[in-house]
Amino acid sequence: MSVQPWSIRRLLTMSFLLSVSSVSASDPERVSIQTLFSPQALSYQQHAVTVEGVIQDLQVLSPFDRTNGRSAPAKCLLYGRAAFLLEDETGIIPVEVLGTCHPHVVELLPHNGDRVRITGLVQVLKSEAPRQVRIQAATIQMLEETH
């Protein structure tokens, strides 16, 4: 599997434009989706991980109006908000993309059927079985299959 030549620019753009809490300075652990649903799921809570898989059920959400918290709030519409399922050979996990104030980021979102590498924060919503876990994407890197 190799990275598409044009995807480096796209990856950098997505990395800078996605609004996500701070991700650890060390390289995020590469894990399978099954690992994130294992009994040790809680140990991944709010940790950065990297997973690879194929996008399914992409839903691009409408821009969202938010304020920046100043006394005289400036408004920012969040563009590029999305939700999708990511499937690898071990399972399926929901992924959310928080978006940014830059309208053109919508054009950078992946599509259904795209193979991607996601780095993001794990959110364990329910630690008992059946576990509910999702990833909040910090970077999305497009991949292509090698033949």
XYZ file of N, CA, C and O in Angstrom:
588
model
N 0.850 -1.164 0.000
C 0.000 0.000 0.000
C 0.896 1.226 0.000
O 1.823 1.317 0.776
N 0.623 2.199 -0.859
C 1.430 3.405 -0.901
C 0.534 4.628 -0.795
O -0.652 4.561 -1.045
N 1.131 5.732 -0.447
C 0.399 6.984 -0.345
C 0.325 7.607 -1.729
O 1.312 7.642 -2.444
N -0.844 8.096 -2.115
C -0.986 8.757 -3.395
C -0.142 10.027 -3.372
O -0.117 10.739 -2.368
N 0.577 10.347 -4.477
C 1.472 11.505 -4.482
C 0.785 12.806 -4.080
O 1.338 13.605 -3.366
N -0.427 13.030 -4.529
C -1.113 14.278 -4.231
C -1.651 14.311 -2.815
O -2.062 15.330 -2.319
N -1.649 13.174 -2.123
C -2.278 13.120 -0.808
C -1.441 13.755 0.288
O -1.964 14.083 1.333
N -0.133 13.959 0.074
C 0.680 14.600 1.099
C 0.154 16.012 1.351
O -0.075 16.399 2.485
N -0.085 16.774 0.295
C -0.658 18.112 0.459
C -2.035 18.016 1.102
O -2.369 18.763 2.009
N -2.810 17.057 0.659
C -4.153 16.876 1.192
C -4.097 16.491 2.665
O -4.843 17.009 3.472
N -3.160 15.604 3.023
C -2.997 15.194 4.414
C -2.608 16.384 5.266
O -3.162 16.610 6.332
N -1.630 17.174 4.805
C -1.197 18.336 5.578
C -2.339 19.313 5.757
O -2.533 19.862 6.835
N -3.115 19.531 4.704
C -4.250 20.434 4.807
C -5.243 19.915 5.827
O -5.682 20.650 6.694
N -5.589 18.629 5.746
C -6.539 18.064 6.703
C -5.981 18.131 8.117
O -6.701 18.404 9.051
N -4.693 17.896 8.289
C -4.078 17.933 9.615
C -4.228 19.304 10.246
O -4.518 19.417 11.430
N -3.992 20.357 9.464
C -4.047 21.702 10.010
C -5.467 22.222 10.159
O -5.723 23.066 11.000
N -6.382 21.731 9.357
C -7.714 22.292 9.359
C -8.680 21.614 10.315
O -9.660 22.217 10.716
N -8.425 20.374 10.685
C -9.343 19.688 11.576
C -9.149 20.189 12.998
O -8.041 20.314 13.477
N -10.255 20.471 13.668
C -10.186 20.960 15.047
C -10.318 19.793 16.000
O -11.387 19.247 16.166
N -9.222 19.412 16.626
C -9.222 18.288 17.550
C -8.372 18.663 18.739
O -7.417 19.414 18.620
N -8.698 18.114 19.903
C -7.881 18.320 21.093
C -6.459 17.884 20.802
O -6.198 17.157 19.864
N -5.542 18.297 21.646
C -4.130 17.992 21.399
C -3.889 16.500 21.330
O -4.440 15.727 22.089
N -3.060 16.115 20.387
C -2.670 14.728 20.207
C -1.255 14.589 20.723
O -0.441 15.486 20.560
N -0.954 13.487 21.354
C 0.354 13.242 21.947
C 1.484 13.521 20.965
O 1.369 13.263 19.774
N 2.616 14.017 21.493
C 3.773 14.335 20.659
C 4.432 13.075 20.109
O 5.080 13.107 19.083
N 4.302 11.946 20.795
C 4.876 10.707 20.293
C 3.997 10.134 19.194
O 2.849 10.513 19.043
N 4.566 9.214 18.414
C 3.784 8.593 17.347
C 2.634 7.800 17.947
O 2.843 6.971 18.835
N 1.414 8.030 17.450
C 0.272 7.285 17.968
C 0.407 5.786 17.677
O 0.932 5.392 16.642
N -0.071 4.985 18.603
C -0.037 3.534 18.448
C -0.948 3.126 17.304
O -2.068 3.607 17.171
N -0.461 2.223 16.476
C -1.269 1.684 15.377
C -2.002 0.466 15.911
O -1.380 -0.464 16.431
N -3.325 0.462 15.811
C -4.134 -0.609 16.383
C -5.187 -1.075 15.381
O -5.512 -0.370 14.430
N -5.730 -2.247 15.642
C -6.872 -2.729 14.868
C -8.140 -2.203 15.539
O -8.135 -1.851 16.721
N -9.199 -2.170 14.799
C -10.479 -1.743 15.359
C -10.915 -2.712 16.452
O -11.418 -2.301 17.499
N -10.684 -3.987 16.270
C -11.040 -4.989 17.278
C -10.391 -4.656 18.626
O -11.022 -4.798 19.668
N -9.154 -4.188 18.614
C -8.451 -3.832 19.842
C -9.195 -2.738 20.598
O -9.265 -2.762 21.833
N -9.765 -1.784 19.877
C -10.461 -0.675 20.527
C -11.787 -1.102 21.156
O -12.329 -0.373 21.988
N -12.295 -2.265 20.779
C -13.527 -2.795 21.367
C -13.247 -3.924 22.352
O -14.166 -4.565 22.843
N -11.979 -4.168 22.648
C -11.594 -5.256 23.562
C -11.880 -4.854 25.007
O -12.182 -3.693 25.290
N -11.747 -5.800 25.952
C -11.946 -5.461 27.365
C -10.995 -4.351 27.858
O -11.283 -3.686 28.838
N -9.893 -4.130 27.159
C -8.944 -3.078 27.548
C -9.289 -1.729 26.901
O -8.478 -0.797 26.943
N -10.469 -1.597 26.334
C -10.848 -0.380 25.607
C -10.645 0.877 26.446
O -10.170 1.896 25.937
N -10.973 0.824 27.715
C -10.871 2.013 28.557
C -9.438 2.527 28.659
O -9.218 3.721 28.844
N -8.454 1.653 28.487
C -7.056 2.099 28.551
C -6.697 2.994 27.352
O -5.667 3.665 27.387
N -7.528 3.011 26.326
C -7.297 3.871 25.155
C -8.035 5.206 25.251
O -7.879 6.058 24.384
N -8.843 5.394 26.279
C -9.647 6.616 26.417
C -8.778 7.871 26.272
O -7.793 8.037 26.976
N -9.135 8.729 25.315
C -8.465 9.995 25.026
C -6.999 9.842 24.626
O -6.218 10.783 24.736
N -6.622 8.654 24.156
C -5.280 8.442 23.614
C -5.339 8.508 22.091
O -6.330 8.102 21.479
N -4.269 8.988 21.495
C -4.173 9.040 20.039
C -3.783 7.666 19.508
O -2.881 7.026 20.049
N -4.494 7.222 18.486
C -4.193 5.956 17.818
C -4.268 6.168 16.316
O -4.826 7.164 15.843
N -3.725 5.206 15.590
C -3.824 5.204 14.136
C -4.486 3.907 13.708
O -4.115 2.834 14.187
N -5.493 4.018 12.844
C -6.180 2.853 12.286
C -6.293 3.045 10.779
O -6.320 4.173 10.290
N -6.346 1.933 10.061
C -6.538 1.972 8.612
C -7.776 1.182 8.256
O -8.089 0.181 8.898
N -8.452 1.634 7.217
C -9.620 0.907 6.764
C -10.299 1.610 5.610
O -9.765 2.543 5.016
N -11.510 1.146 5.322
C -12.300 1.653 4.206
C -13.503 2.405 4.764
O -14.158 1.946 5.700
N -13.785 3.550 4.162
C -14.888 4.403 4.619
C -16.219 3.890 4.098
O -16.353 3.530 2.933
N -17.202 3.873 5.011
C -18.575 3.497 4.681
C -19.513 4.540 5.279
O -19.198 5.165 6.288
N -20.675 4.681 4.707
C -21.756 5.489 5.265
C -21.326 6.914 5.625
O -21.666 7.420 6.687
N -20.580 7.571 4.743
C -20.139 8.946 4.979
C -21.335 9.882 5.009
O -22.184 9.852 4.121
N -21.387 10.686 6.047
C -22.422 11.710 6.173
C -21.732 13.043 6.409
O -21.114 13.246 7.455
N -21.805 13.933 5.411
C -21.248 15.277 5.558
C -22.339 16.108 6.224
O -23.455 16.191 5.725
N -21.993 16.700 7.359
C -22.978 17.441 8.147
C -23.016 18.906 7.729
O -22.026 19.455 7.245
N -24.146 19.530 7.935
C -24.310 20.945 7.593
C -23.354 21.798 8.414
O -23.012 21.450 9.542
N -22.953 22.950 7.849
C -22.106 23.859 8.638
C -22.799 24.191 9.957
O -24.019 24.284 10.034
N -21.988 24.357 10.987
C -22.485 24.581 12.337
C -21.976 25.930 12.815
O -20.791 26.226 12.706
N -22.860 26.745 13.356
C -22.502 28.070 13.847
C -21.976 27.954 15.275
O -22.606 27.358 16.130
N -20.791 28.504 15.500
C -20.255 28.488 16.864
C -19.628 29.842 17.168
O -19.306 30.597 16.277
N -19.435 30.110 18.446
C -18.748 31.336 18.850
C -17.398 30.948 19.415
O -17.173 29.823 19.819
N -16.498 31.909 19.477
C -15.160 31.597 19.955
C -14.964 31.905 21.436
O -13.850 31.845 21.933
N -15.992 32.277 22.166
C -15.907 32.454 23.602
C -15.436 33.827 24.060
O -15.280 34.051 25.246
N -15.209 34.751 23.161
C -14.806 36.101 23.572
C -16.009 36.855 24.115
O -17.151 36.479 23.897
N -15.737 37.970 24.808
C -16.838 38.758 25.374
C -17.745 39.308 24.271
O -18.947 39.390 24.445
N -17.164 39.710 23.149
C -17.947 40.083 21.973
C -17.707 38.973 20.961
O -16.779 39.036 20.172
N -18.523 37.909 21.025
C -18.222 36.706 20.256
C -18.166 36.922 18.742
O -19.037 37.554 18.173
N -17.088 36.426 18.158
C -16.989 36.366 16.701
C -17.571 35.025 16.283
O -17.392 34.034 16.974
N -18.264 35.011 15.193
C -18.907 33.773 14.742
C -18.016 33.030 13.764
O -17.269 33.637 13.010
N -18.118 31.743 13.812
C -17.386 30.881 12.881
C -18.318 29.755 12.494
O -18.835 29.059 13.361
N -18.538 29.575 11.216
C -19.270 28.408 10.748
C -18.269 27.274 10.608
O -17.208 27.452 10.009
N -18.574 26.122 11.199
C -17.701 24.949 11.075
C -18.099 24.185 9.822
O -19.224 23.700 9.709
N -17.165 24.092 8.878
C -17.363 23.356 7.637
C -16.583 22.042 7.719
O -15.629 21.921 8.471
N -16.977 21.075 6.913
C -16.238 19.819 6.842
C -16.530 18.883 7.993
O -15.811 17.920 8.198
N -17.587 19.162 8.739
C -17.980 18.228 9.798
C -18.546 16.987 9.114
O -19.298 17.086 8.147
N -18.150 15.832 9.617
C -18.602 14.594 8.982
C -18.595 13.465 9.995
O -17.961 13.547 11.049
N -19.307 12.437 9.640
C -19.313 11.203 10.415
C -19.316 10.058 9.408
O -19.922 10.162 8.335
N -18.602 8.983 9.744
C -18.595 7.812 8.875
C -18.180 6.602 9.681
O -17.779 6.707 10.841
N -18.320 5.451 9.056
C -17.855 4.194 9.642
C -16.561 3.822 8.949
O -16.432 3.980 7.738
N -15.602 3.329 9.737
C -14.335 2.864 9.192
C -14.256 1.367 9.442
O -14.427 0.919 10.577
N -14.016 0.606 8.366
C -13.953 -0.852 8.481
C -12.559 -1.353 8.135
O -12.005 -1.013 7.099
N -12.003 -2.169 9.050
C -10.788 -2.915 8.725
C -11.154 -4.392 8.749
O -12.333 -4.743 8.858
N -10.148 -5.259 8.654
C -10.448 -6.700 8.609
C -10.950 -7.246 9.947
O -11.408 -8.386 10.010
N -10.934 -6.419 11.018
C -11.339 -6.911 12.339
C -12.634 -6.319 12.860
O -13.168 -6.790 13.861
N -13.141 -5.264 12.227
C -14.369 -4.657 12.732
C -14.664 -3.310 12.096
O -14.018 -2.897 11.134
N -15.659 -2.634 12.681
C -16.133 -1.341 12.187
C -16.233 -0.392 13.375
O -16.742 -0.762 14.429
N -15.756 0.848 13.173
C -15.821 1.853 14.243
C -16.334 3.170 13.677
O -15.988 3.548 12.549
N -17.174 3.885 14.446
C -17.591 5.214 14.005
C -16.451 6.224 14.154
O -15.677 6.162 15.109
N -16.386 7.148 13.206
C -15.380 8.212 13.214
C -16.127 9.528 13.046
O -17.060 9.623 12.251
N -15.706 10.531 13.805
C -16.282 11.864 13.620
C -15.171 12.840 13.258
O -14.036 12.717 13.714
N -15.515 13.789 12.394
C -14.614 14.849 11.967
C -15.266 16.150 12.427
O -16.418 16.419 12.074
N -14.550 16.935 13.231
C -15.140 18.120 13.843
C -15.279 19.317 12.908
O -16.124 20.165 13.121
N -14.445 19.416 11.897
C -14.555 20.513 10.948
C -13.695 21.702 11.320
O -12.941 21.685 12.294
N -13.821 22.754 10.512
C -13.009 23.958 10.648
C -13.780 25.157 10.112
O -14.810 24.997 9.469
N -13.256 26.340 10.325
C -13.889 27.564 9.821
C -13.635 27.789 8.332
O -14.161 28.728 7.758
N -12.827 26.952 7.703
C -12.470 27.122 6.289
C -13.434 26.348 5.387
O -13.444 25.119 5.403
N -14.241 27.042 4.580
C -15.256 26.369 3.762
C -14.705 25.337 2.788
O -15.359 24.346 2.510
N -13.486 25.523 2.266
C -12.956 24.609 1.244
C -12.591 23.239 1.803
O -12.341 22.312 1.034
N -12.583 23.057 3.106
C -12.198 21.764 3.688
C -13.185 20.657 3.297
O -12.821 19.492 3.245
N -14.407 21.021 2.972
C -15.410 20.028 2.560
C -14.917 19.251 1.344
O -15.121 18.046 1.238
N -14.209 19.932 0.445
C -13.689 19.289 -0.763
C -12.602 18.262 -0.447
O -12.298 17.408 -1.277
N -12.000 18.343 0.728
C -10.909 17.444 1.101
C -11.377 16.182 1.808
O -10.577 15.278 2.051
N -12.654 16.127 2.148
C -13.159 14.944 2.850
C -13.078 13.715 1.945
O -13.262 13.812 0.729
N -12.813 12.545 2.540
C -12.806 11.312 1.745
C -14.220 10.938 1.316
O -15.194 11.589 1.720
N -14.317 9.880 0.525
C -15.609 9.400 0.018
C -15.817 7.949 0.424
O -14.864 7.247 0.779
N -17.050 7.498 0.320
C -17.350 6.084 0.569
C -16.458 5.223 -0.324
O -16.279 5.528 -1.501
N -15.903 4.175 0.252
C -15.048 3.263 -0.497
C -13.582 3.636 -0.489
O -12.737 2.832 -0.891
N -13.237 4.853 -0.031
C -11.829 5.255 0.042
C -11.122 4.493 1.155
O -11.676 4.304 2.240
N -9.898 4.071 0.873
C -9.038 3.447 1.892
C -8.213 4.563 2.530
O -7.565 5.328 1.821
N -8.279 4.667 3.863
C -7.647 5.773 4.567
C -6.885 5.300 5.803
O -7.112 4.200 6.307
N -5.997 6.163 6.243
C -5.317 5.992 7.537
C -5.775 7.167 8.398
O -5.584 8.321 8.038
N -6.402 6.844 9.527
C -6.932 7.858 10.437
C -6.058 7.888 11.685
O -5.766 6.845 12.271
N -5.659 9.070 12.095
C -5.048 9.255 13.408
C -6.000 10.150 14.176
O -6.444 11.183 13.661
N -6.343 9.733 15.387
C -7.291 10.515 16.161
C -7.379 10.056 17.597
O -6.684 9.118 18.012
N -8.234 10.732 18.348
C -8.427 10.434 19.755
C -9.546 9.423 19.943
O -10.621 9.556 19.363
N -9.282 8.442 20.783
C -10.279 7.416 21.101
C -11.220 7.966 22.166
O -10.770 8.550 23.154
N -12.508 7.769 21.954
C -13.514 8.148 22.935
C -14.320 6.899 23.280
O -15.043 6.375 22.436
N -14.136 6.428 24.514
C -14.887 5.266 24.991
C -16.157 5.810 25.633
O -16.111 6.430 26.693
N -17.286 5.588 24.983
C -18.562 6.109 25.456
C -19.232 5.158 26.445
O -19.994 5.591 27.299
N -18.939 3.865 26.304
C -19.475 2.841 27.211
C -18.442 1.723 27.279
O -18.143 1.103 26.265
N -17.908 1.486 28.476
C -16.818 0.515 28.592
C -17.295 -0.913 28.829
O -16.547 -1.854 28.608
N -18.538 -1.089 29.282
C -19.059 -2.448 29.465
C -19.587 -2.967 28.134
O -19.993 -2.197 27.278
N -19.609 -4.283 28.003
C -20.136 -4.892 26.780
C -21.637 -4.642 26.688
O -22.322 -4.713 27.707
N -22.180 -4.347 25.558
C -21.477 -4.059 24.312
C -20.840 -2.664 24.371
O -21.504 -1.677 24.672
N -19.547 -2.594 24.108
C -18.794 -1.350 24.201
C -19.181 -0.378 23.094
O -19.504 -0.791 21.988
N -19.133 0.897 23.438
C -19.368 1.959 22.454
C -18.108 2.812 22.416
O -17.743 3.439 23.414
N -17.463 2.807 21.276
C -16.197 3.516 21.088
C -16.262 4.239 19.756
O -16.861 3.743 18.798
N -15.645 5.413 19.702
C -15.516 6.124 18.429
C -14.161 6.807 18.396
O -13.476 6.929 19.408
N -13.793 7.266 17.214
C -12.542 8.001 17.026
C -12.888 9.396 16.534
O -13.720 9.565 15.640
N -12.238 10.397 17.130
C -12.354 11.777 16.684
C -11.114 12.052 15.828
O -9.999 12.105 16.343
N -11.300 12.170 14.524
C -10.180 12.247 13.584
C -9.380 13.535 13.744
O -9.946 14.623 13.805
N -8.049 13.382 13.784
C -7.134 14.520 13.756
C -6.526 14.640 12.360
O -6.372 15.738 11.848
N -6.169 13.507 11.749
C -5.680 13.499 10.374
C -6.343 12.361 9.612
O -6.662 11.321 10.179
N -6.538 12.592 8.336
C -7.077 11.585 7.431
C -6.135 11.534 6.242
O -5.963 12.535 5.546
N -5.531 10.384 6.025
C -4.590 10.211 4.924
C -5.164 9.221 3.930
O -5.531 8.104 4.294
N -5.256 9.628 2.673
C -5.772 8.764 1.621
C -4.703 7.739 1.272
O -3.532 8.087 1.122
N -5.096 6.484 1.107
C -4.184 5.403 0.734
C -4.661 4.782 -0.570
O -5.824 4.893 -0.928
N -3.754 4.106 -1.219
C -4.167 3.336 -2.403
C -3.589 1.937 -2.266
O -2.584 1.733 -1.587
N -4.269 1.015 -2.849
C -3.832 -0.382 -2.824
C -2.660 -0.576 -3.763
O -2.604 0.021 -4.829
N -1.706 -1.426 -3.383
C -0.631 -1.815 -4.307
C -1.005 -3.171 -4.899
O -1.528 -4.027 -4.214
N -0.765 -3.311 -6.145
C -1.166 -4.567 -6.812
C 0.025 -5.438 -7.063
O 1.068 -5.105 -7.361
